[in-house]
PDB file of C-alpha atoms and ligand atoms in Angstrom:
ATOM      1  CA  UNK Y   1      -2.282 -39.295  11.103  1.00  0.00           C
ATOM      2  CA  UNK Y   2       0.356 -38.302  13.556  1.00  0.00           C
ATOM      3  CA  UNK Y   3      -1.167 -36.825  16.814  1.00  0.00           C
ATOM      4  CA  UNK Y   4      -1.054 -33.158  17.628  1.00  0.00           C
ATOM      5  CA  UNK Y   5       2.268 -32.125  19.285  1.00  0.00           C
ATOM      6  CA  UNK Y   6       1.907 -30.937  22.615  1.00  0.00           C
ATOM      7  CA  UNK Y   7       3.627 -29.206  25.702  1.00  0.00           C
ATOM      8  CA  UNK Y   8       5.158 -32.058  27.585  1.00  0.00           C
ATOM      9  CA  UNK Y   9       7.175 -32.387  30.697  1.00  0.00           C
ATOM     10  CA  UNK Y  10       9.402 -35.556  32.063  1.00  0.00           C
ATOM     11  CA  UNK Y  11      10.451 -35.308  35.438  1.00  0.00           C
ATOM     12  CA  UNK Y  12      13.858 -37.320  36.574  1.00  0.00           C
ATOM     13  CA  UNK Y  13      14.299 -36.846  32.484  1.00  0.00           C
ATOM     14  CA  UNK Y  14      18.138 -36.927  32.688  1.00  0.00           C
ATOM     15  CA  UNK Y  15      18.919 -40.441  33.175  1.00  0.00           C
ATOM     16  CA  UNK Y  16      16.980 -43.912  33.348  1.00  0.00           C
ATOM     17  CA  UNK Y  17      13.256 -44.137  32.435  1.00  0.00           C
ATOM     18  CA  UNK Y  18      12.594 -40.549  32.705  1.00  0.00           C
ATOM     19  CA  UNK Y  19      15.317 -40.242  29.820  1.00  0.00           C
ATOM     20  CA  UNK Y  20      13.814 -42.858  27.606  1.00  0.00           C
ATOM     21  CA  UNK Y  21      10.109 -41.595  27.914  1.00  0.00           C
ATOM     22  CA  UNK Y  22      11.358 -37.900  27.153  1.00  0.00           C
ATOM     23  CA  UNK Y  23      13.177 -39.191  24.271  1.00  0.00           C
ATOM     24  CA  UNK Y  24       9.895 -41.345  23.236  1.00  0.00           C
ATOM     25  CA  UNK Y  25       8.070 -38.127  23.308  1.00  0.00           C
ATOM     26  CA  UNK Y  26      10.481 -36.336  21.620  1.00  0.00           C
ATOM     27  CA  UNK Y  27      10.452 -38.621  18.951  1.00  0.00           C
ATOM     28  CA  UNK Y  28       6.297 -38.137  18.895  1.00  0.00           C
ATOM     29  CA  UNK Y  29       6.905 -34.502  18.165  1.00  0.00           C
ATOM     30  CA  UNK Y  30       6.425 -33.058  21.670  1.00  0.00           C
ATOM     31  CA  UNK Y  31       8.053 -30.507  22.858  1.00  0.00           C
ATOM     32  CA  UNK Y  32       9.532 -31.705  26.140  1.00  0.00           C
ATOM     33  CA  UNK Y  33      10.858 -30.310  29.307  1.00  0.00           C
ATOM     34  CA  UNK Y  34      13.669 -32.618  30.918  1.00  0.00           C
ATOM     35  CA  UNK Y  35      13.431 -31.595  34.295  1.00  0.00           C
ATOM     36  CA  UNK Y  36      16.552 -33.033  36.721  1.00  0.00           C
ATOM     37  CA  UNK Y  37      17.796 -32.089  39.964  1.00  0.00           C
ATOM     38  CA  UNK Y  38      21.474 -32.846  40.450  1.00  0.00           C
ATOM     39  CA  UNK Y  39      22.911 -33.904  36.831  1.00  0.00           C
ATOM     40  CA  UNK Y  40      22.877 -31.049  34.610  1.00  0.00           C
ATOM     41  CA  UNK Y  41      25.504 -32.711  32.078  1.00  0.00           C
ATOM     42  CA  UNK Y  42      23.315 -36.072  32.111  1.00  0.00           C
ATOM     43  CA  UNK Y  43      20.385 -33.584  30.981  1.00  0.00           C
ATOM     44  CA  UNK Y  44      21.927 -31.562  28.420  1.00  0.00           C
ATOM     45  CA  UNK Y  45      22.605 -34.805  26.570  1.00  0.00           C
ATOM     46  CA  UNK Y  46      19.240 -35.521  26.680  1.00  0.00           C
ATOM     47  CA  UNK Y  47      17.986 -32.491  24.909  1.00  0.00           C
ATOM     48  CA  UNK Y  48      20.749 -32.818  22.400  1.00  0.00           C
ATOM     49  CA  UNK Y  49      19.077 -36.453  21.552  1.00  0.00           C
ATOM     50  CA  UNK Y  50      16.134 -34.926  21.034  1.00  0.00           C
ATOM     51  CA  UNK Y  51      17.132 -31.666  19.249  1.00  0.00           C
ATOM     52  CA  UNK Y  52      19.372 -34.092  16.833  1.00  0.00           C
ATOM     53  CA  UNK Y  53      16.479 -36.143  16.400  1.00  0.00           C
ATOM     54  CA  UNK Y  54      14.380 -32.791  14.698  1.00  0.00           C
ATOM     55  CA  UNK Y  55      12.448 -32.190  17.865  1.00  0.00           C
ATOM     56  CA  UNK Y  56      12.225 -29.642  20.961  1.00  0.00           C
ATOM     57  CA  UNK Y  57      13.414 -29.664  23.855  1.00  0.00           C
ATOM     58  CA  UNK Y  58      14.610 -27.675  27.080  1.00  0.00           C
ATOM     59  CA  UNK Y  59      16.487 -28.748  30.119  1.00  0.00           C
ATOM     60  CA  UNK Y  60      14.926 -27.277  33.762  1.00  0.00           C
ATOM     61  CA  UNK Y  61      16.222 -28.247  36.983  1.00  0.00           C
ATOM     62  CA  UNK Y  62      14.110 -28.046  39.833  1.00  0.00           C
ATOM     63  CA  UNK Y  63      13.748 -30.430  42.987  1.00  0.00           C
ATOM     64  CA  UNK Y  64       9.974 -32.097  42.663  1.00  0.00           C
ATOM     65  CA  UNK Y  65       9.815 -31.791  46.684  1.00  0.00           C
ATOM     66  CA  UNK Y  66      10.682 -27.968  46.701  1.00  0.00           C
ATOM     67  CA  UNK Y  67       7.346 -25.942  45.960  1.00  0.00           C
ATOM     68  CA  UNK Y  68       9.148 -23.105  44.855  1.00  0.00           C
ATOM     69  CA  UNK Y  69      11.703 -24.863  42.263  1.00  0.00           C
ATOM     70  CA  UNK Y  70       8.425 -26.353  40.611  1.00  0.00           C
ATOM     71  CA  UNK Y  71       6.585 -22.887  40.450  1.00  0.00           C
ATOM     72  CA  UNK Y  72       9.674 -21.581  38.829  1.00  0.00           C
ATOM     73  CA  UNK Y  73      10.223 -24.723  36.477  1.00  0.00           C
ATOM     74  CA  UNK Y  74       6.586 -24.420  35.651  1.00  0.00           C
ATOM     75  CA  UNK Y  75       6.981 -20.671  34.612  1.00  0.00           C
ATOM     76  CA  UNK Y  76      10.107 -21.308  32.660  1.00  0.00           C
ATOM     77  CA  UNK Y  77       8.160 -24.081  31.018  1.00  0.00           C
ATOM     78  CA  UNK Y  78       5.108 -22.637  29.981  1.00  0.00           C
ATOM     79  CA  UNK Y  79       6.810 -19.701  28.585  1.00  0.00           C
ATOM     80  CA  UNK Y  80       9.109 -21.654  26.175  1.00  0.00           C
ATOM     81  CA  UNK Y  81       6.496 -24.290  25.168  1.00  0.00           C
ATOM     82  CA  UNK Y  82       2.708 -23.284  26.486  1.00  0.00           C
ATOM     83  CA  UNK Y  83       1.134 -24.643  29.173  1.00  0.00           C
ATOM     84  CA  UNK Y  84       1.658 -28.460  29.999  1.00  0.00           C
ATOM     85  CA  UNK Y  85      -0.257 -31.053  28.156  1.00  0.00           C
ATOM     86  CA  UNK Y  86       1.628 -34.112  29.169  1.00  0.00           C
ATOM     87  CA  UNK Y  87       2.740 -34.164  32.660  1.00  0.00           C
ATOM     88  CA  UNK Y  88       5.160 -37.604  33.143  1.00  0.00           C
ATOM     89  CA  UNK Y  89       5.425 -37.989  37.096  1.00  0.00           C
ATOM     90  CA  UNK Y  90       8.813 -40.196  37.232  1.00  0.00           C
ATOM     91  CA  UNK Y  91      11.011 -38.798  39.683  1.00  0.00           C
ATOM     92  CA  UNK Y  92      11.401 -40.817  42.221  1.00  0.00           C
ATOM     93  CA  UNK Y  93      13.913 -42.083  45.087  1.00  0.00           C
ATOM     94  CA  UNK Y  94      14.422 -44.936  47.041  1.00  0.00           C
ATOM     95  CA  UNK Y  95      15.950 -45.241  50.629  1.00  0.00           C
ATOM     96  CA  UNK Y  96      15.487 -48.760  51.356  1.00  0.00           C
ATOM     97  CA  UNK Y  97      15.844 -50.235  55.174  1.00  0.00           C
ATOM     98  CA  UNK Y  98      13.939 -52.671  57.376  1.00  0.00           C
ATOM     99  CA  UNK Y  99      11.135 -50.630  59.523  1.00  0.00           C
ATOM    100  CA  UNK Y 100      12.797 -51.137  62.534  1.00  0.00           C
ATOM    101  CA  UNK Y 101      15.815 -49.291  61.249  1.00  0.00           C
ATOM    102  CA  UNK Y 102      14.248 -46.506  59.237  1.00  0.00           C
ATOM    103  CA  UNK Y 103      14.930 -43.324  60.131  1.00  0.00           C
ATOM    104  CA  UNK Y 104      12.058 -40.366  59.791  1.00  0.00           C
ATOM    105  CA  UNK Y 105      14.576 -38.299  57.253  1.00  0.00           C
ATOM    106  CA  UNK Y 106      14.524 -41.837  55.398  1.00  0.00           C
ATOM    107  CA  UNK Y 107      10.544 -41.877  55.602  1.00  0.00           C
ATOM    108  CA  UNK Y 108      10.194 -38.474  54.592  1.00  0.00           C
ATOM    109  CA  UNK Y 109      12.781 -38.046  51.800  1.00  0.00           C
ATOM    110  CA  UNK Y 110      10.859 -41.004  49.463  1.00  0.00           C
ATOM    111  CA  UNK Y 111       7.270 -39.244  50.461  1.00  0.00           C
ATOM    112  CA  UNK Y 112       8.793 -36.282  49.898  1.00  0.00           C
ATOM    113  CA  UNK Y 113      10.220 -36.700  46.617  1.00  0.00           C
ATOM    114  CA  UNK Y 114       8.148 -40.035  45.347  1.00  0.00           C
ATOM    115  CA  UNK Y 115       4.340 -38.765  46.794  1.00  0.00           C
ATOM    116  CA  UNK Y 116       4.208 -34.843  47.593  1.00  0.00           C
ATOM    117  CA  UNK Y 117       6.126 -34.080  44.191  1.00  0.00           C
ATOM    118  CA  UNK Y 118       4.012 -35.874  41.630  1.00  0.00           C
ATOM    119  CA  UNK Y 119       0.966 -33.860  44.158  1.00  0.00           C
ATOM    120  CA  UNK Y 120       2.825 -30.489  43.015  1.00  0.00           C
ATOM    121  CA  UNK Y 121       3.309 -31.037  39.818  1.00  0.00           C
ATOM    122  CA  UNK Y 122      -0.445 -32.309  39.273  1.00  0.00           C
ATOM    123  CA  UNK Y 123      -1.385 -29.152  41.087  1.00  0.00           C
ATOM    124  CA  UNK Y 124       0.426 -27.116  38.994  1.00  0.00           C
ATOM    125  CA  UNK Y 125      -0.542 -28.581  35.927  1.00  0.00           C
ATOM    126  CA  UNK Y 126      -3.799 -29.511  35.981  1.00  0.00           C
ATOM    127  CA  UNK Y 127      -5.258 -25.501  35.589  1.00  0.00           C
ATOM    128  CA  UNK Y 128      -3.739 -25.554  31.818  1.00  0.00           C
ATOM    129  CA  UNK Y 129      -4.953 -28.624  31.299  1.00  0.00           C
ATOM    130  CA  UNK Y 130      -8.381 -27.637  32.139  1.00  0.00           C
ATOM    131  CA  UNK Y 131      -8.240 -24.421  30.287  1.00  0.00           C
ATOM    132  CA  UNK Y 132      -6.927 -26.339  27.295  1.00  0.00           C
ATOM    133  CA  UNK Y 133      -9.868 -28.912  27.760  1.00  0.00           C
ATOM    134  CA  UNK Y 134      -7.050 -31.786  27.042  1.00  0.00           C
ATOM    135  CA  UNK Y 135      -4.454 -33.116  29.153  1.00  0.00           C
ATOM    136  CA  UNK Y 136      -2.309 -36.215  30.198  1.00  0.00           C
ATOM    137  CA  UNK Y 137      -1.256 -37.008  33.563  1.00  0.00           C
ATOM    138  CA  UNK Y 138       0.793 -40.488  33.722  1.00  0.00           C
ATOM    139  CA  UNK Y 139       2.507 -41.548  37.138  1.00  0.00           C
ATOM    140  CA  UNK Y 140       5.585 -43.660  37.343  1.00  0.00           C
ATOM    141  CA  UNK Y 141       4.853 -45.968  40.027  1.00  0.00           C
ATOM    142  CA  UNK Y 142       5.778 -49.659  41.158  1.00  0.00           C
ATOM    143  CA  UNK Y 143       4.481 -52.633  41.539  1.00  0.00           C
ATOM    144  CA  UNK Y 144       5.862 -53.206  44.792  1.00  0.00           C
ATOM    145  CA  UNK Y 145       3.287 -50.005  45.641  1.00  0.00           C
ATOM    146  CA  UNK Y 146       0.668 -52.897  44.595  1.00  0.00           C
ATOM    147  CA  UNK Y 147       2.540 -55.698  46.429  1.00  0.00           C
ATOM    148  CA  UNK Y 148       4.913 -54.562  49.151  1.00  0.00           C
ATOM    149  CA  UNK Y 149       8.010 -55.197  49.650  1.00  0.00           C
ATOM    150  CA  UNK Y 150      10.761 -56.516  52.405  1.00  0.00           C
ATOM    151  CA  UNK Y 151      12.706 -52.948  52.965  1.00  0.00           C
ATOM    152  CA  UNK Y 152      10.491 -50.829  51.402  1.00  0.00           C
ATOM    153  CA  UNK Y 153       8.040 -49.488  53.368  1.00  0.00           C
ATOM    154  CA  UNK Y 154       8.476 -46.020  52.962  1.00  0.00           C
ATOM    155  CA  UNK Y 155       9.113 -46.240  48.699  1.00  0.00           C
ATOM    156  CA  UNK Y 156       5.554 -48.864  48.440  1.00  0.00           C
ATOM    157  CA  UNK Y 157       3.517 -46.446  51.118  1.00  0.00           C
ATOM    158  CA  UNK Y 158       4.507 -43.541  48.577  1.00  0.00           C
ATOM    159  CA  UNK Y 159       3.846 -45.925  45.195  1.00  0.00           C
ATOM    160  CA  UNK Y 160       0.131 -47.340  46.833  1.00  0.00           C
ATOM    161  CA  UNK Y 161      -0.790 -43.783  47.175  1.00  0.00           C
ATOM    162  CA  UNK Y 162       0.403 -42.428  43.997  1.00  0.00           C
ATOM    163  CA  UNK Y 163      -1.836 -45.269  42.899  1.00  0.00           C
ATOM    164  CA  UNK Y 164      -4.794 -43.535  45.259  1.00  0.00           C
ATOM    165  CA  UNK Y 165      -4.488 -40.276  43.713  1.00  0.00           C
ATOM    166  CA  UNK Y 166      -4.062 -41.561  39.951  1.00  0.00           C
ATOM    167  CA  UNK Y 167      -7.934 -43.126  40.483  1.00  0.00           C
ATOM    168  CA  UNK Y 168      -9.148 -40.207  42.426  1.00  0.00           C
ATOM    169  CA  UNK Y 169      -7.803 -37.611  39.777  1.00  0.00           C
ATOM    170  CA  UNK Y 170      -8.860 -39.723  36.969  1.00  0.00           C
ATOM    171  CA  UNK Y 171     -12.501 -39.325  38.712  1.00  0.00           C
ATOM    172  CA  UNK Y 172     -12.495 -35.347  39.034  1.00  0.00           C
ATOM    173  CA  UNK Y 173     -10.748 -34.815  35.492  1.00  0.00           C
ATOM    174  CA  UNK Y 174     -12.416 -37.333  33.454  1.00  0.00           C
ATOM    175  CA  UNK Y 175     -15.218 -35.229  31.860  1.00  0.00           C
ATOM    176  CA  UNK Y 176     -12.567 -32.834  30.890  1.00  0.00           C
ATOM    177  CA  UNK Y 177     -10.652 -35.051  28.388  1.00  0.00           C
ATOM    178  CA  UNK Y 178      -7.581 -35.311  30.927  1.00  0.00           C
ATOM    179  CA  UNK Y 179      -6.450 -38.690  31.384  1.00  0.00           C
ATOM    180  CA  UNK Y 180      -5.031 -39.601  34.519  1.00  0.00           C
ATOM    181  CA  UNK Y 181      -2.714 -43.501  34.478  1.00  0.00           C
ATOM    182  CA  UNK Y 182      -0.373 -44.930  36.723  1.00  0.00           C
ATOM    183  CA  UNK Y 183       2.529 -47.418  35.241  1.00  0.00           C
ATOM    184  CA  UNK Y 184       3.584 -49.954  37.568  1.00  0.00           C
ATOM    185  CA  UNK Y 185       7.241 -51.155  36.265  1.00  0.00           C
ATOM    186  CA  UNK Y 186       8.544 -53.980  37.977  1.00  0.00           C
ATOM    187  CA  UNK Y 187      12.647 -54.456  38.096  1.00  0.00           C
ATOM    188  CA  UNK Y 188      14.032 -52.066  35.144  1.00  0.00           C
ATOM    189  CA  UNK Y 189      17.792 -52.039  34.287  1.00  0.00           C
ATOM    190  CA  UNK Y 190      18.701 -48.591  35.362  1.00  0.00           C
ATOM    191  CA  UNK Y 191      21.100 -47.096  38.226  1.00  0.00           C
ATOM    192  CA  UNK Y 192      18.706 -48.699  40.858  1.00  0.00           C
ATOM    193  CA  UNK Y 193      18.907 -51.968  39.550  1.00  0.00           C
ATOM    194  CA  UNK Y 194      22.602 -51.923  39.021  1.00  0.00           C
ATOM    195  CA  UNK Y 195      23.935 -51.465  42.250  1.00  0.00           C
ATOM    196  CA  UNK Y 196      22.348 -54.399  43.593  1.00  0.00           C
ATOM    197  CA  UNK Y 197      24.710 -57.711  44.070  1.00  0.00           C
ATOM    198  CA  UNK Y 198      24.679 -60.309  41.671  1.00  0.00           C
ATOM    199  CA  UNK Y 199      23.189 -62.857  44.122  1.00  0.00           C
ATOM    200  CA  UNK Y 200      20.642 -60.550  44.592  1.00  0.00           C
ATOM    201  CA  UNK Y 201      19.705 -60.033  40.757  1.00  0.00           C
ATOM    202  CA  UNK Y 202      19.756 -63.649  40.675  1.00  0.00           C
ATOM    203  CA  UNK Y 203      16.958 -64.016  43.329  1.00  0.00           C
ATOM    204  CA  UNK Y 204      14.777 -60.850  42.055  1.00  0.00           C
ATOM    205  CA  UNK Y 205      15.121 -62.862  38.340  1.00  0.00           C
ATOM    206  CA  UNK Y 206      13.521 -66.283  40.210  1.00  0.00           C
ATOM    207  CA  UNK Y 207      10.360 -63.843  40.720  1.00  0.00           C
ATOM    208  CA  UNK Y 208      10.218 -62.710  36.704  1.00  0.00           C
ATOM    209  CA  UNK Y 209       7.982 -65.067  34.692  1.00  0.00           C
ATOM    210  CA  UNK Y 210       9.540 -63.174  31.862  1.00  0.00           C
ATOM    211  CA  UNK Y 211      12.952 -64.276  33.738  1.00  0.00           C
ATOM    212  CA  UNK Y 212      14.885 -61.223  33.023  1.00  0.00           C
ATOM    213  CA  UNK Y 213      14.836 -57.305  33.903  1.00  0.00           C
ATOM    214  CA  UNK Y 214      12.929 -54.609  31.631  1.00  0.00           C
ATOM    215  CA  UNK Y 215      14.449 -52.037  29.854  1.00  0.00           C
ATOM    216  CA  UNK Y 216      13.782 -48.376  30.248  1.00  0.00           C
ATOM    217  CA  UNK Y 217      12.246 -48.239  26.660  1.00  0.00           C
ATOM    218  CA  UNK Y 218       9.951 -50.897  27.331  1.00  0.00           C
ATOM    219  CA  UNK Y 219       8.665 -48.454  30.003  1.00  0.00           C
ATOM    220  CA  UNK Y 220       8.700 -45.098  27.550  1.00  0.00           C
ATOM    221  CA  UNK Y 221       6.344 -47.492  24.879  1.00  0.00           C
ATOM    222  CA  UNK Y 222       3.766 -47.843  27.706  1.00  0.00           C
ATOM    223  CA  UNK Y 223       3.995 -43.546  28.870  1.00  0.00           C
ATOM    224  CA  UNK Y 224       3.939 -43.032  24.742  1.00  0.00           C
ATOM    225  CA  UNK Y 225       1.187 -44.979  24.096  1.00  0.00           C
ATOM    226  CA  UNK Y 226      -0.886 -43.670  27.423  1.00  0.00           C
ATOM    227  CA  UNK Y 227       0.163 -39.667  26.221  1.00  0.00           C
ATOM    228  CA  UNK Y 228      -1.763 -40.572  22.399  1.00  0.00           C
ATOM    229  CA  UNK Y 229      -5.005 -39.109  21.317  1.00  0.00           C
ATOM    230  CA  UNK Y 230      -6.004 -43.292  20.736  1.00  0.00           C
ATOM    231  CA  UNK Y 231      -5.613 -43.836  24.365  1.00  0.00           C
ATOM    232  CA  UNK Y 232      -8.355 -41.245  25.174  1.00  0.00           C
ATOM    233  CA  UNK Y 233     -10.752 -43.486  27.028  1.00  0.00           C
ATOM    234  CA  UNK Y 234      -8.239 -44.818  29.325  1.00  0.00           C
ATOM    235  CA  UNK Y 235      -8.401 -43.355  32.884  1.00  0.00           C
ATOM    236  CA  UNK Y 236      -7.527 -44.542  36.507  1.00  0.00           C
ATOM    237  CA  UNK Y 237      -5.446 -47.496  35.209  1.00  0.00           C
ATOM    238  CA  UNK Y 238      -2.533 -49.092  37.141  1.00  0.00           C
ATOM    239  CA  UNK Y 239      -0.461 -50.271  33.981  1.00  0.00           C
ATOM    240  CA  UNK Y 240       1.992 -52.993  34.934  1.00  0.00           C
ATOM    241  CA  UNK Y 241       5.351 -53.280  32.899  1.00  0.00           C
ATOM    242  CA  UNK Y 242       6.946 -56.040  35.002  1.00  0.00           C
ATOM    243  CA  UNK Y 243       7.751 -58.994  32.447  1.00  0.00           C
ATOM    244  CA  UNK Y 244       5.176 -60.493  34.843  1.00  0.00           C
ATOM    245  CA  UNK Y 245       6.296 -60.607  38.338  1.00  0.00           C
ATOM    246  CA  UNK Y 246       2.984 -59.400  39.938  1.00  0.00           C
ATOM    247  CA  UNK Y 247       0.664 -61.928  38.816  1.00  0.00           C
TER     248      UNK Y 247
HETATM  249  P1  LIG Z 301      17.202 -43.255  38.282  1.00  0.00           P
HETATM  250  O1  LIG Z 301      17.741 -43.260  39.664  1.00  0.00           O
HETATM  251  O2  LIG Z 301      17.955 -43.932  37.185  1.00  0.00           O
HETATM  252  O3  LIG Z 301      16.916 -41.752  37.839  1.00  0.00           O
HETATM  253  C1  LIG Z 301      16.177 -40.953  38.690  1.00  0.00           C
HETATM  254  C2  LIG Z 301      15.838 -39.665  37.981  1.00  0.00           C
HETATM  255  O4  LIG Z 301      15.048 -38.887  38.878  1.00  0.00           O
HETATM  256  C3  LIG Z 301      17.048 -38.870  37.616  1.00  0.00           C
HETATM  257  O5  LIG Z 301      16.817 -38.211  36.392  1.00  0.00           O
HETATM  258  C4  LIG Z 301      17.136 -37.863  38.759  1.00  0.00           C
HETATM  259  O6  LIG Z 301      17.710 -36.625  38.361  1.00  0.00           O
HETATM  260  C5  LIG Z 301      15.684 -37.641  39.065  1.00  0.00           C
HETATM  261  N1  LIG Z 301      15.426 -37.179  40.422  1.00  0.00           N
HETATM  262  C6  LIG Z 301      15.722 -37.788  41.596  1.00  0.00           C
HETATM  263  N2  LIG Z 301      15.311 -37.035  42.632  1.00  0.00           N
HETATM  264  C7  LIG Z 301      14.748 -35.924  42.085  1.00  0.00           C
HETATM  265  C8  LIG Z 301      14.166 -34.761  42.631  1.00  0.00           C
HETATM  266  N3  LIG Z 301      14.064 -34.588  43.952  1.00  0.00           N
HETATM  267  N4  LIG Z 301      13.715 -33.819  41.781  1.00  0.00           N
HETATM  268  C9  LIG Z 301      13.806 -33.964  40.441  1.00  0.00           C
HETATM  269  N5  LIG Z 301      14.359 -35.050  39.869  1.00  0.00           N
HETATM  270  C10 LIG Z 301      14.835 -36.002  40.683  1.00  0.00           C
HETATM  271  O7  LIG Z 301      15.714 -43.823  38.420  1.00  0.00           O
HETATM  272  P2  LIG Z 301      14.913 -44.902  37.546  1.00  0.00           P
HETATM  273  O8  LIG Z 301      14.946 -44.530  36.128  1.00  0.00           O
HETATM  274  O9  LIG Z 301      15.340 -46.248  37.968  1.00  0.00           O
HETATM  275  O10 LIG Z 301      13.433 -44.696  38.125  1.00  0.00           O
HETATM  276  C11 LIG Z 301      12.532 -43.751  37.568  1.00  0.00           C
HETATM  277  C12 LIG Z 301      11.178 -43.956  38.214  1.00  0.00           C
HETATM  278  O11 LIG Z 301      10.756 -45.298  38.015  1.00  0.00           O
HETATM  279  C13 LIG Z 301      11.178 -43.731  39.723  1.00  0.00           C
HETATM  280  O12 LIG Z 301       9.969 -43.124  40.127  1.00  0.00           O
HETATM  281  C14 LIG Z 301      11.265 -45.148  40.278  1.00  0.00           C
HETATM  282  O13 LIG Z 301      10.712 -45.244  41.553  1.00  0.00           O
HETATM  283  C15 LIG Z 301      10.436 -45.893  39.249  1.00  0.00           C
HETATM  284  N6  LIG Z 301      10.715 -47.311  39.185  1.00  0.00           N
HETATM  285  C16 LIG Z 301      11.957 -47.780  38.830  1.00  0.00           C
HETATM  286  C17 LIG Z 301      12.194 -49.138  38.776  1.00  0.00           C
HETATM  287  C18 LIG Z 301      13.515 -49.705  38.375  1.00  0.00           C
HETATM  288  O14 LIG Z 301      13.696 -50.923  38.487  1.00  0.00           O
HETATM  289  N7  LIG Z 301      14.461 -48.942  37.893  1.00  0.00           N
HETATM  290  C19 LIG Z 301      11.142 -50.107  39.127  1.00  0.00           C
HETATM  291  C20 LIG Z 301       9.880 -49.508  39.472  1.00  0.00           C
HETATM  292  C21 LIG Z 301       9.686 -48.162  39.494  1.00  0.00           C
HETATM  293  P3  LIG Z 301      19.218 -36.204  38.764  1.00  0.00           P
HETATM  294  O15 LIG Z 301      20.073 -37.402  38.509  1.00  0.00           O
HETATM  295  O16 LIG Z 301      19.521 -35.053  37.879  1.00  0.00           O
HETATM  296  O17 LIG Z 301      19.143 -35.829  40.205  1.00  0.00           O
END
């Protein structure tokens, strides 16, 4: 029987992984906010998948670090498609530099944006979620916020503690039937990973027991299968998607 279809909401929806899981959930039935900040064209097309597809969907744009935007996207959701039963926490940034050269705006920007914006949007969620008595909260995180990483201080300080406040939230919501999950993707072939030199992609690939990247769907299966009814009894989980590489 196909699960129930719920209020969803994908942020970073207009390109990359945030795309594929809002087009996953699409797919499921969901309706599904595709919040962006900068690419409006990138996340029309994204709603016309889905709409093409038979399903709902709405385009919002609001910056995840700006309070205000998300009170207002929130609003605007909620109106359209009820309050938010699936809340996908995949925006995310990366302003990578040695310590010694990182600059505070390059410190804050990632917490900003990576930590403090999946905080909001919990915030802001988690009241419907608790008046509906059902929820899902799943994180996009990293595993280099399990593992560390040369030149990323700032982006695995803000992964590790998405990872904190995926196990502490899992703890207060548990007896409410909100789930609360963390997926840790290793290197996925998206924007990020393209700009990076070949000799570089070579190296990254010498760390992959599955010796090549992941694709952005491989991610969506893990957020679609963590948003079903079935996965009910999973909570606080770090769910790696990484071909391997943190073994
Ligand atoms: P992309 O750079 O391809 O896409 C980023 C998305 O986030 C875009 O939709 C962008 O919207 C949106 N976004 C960026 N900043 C904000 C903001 N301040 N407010 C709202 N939306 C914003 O990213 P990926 O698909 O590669 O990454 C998605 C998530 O997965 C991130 O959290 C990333 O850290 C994580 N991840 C990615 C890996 C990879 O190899 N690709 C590996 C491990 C984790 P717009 O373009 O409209 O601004």
């Amino acid at each position: 029987m196909p699960d129930t279809p719920r209020s969803a909401l994908v942020t970073g929806a207009s390109r990359g992984i945030g795309r594929a899981i809002a087009l996953r959930l699409g797919a499921a039935g969901h309706r599904v906010v595709v919040n962006y900040n900068s690419h409006p064209e990138d996340a029309d097309e994204v709603v016309t998948t889905i709409r093409k597809q038979g399903g709902t969907a709405t385009a919002i744009k609001a910056n995840v670090a700006a309070r205000t935007e998300l009170e207002s996207m929130f609003k605007v959701a909620e109106d359209a498609h009820g309050p938010i039963e699936i809340l996908v926490n995949n925006a995310g940034i990366i302003r990578d530099t040695l310590l010694i050269r990182m600059k505070d705006e390059d410190w804050e920007a990632v917490l900003d944006t990576n930590l403090k914006g999946t905080y909001y949007c919990c915030k802001l969620a988690v009241p419907g979620m608790l008046k509906k008595r059902w929820g899902r909260i799943i994180s996009v995180s990293s595993v280099v916020g399990l593992r560390g990483n040369v030149g990323q201080a700032n982006y695995s300080a803000s992964k590790g503690a998405i990872h904190s406040l995926t196990y502490s939230l899992a703890k207060e919501l548990a007896t409410r039937n909100i789930t609360v999950n963390a997926i840790a993707p290793g290197y996925v072939e998206t924007a990020t990973v393209d700009v990076l030199s070949p000799q570089l992609k070579e190296k990254i690939l010498t760390w992959v027991p599955a010796g090549r990247f992941g694709t952005p769907d491989e991610v969506a299966a893990a957020a679609d299968f963590l948003a079903r009814e079935e996965a009910r009894y999973i909570t606080g989980v770090v769910l790696r998607v990484d071909g391997g590489m943190a073994i």
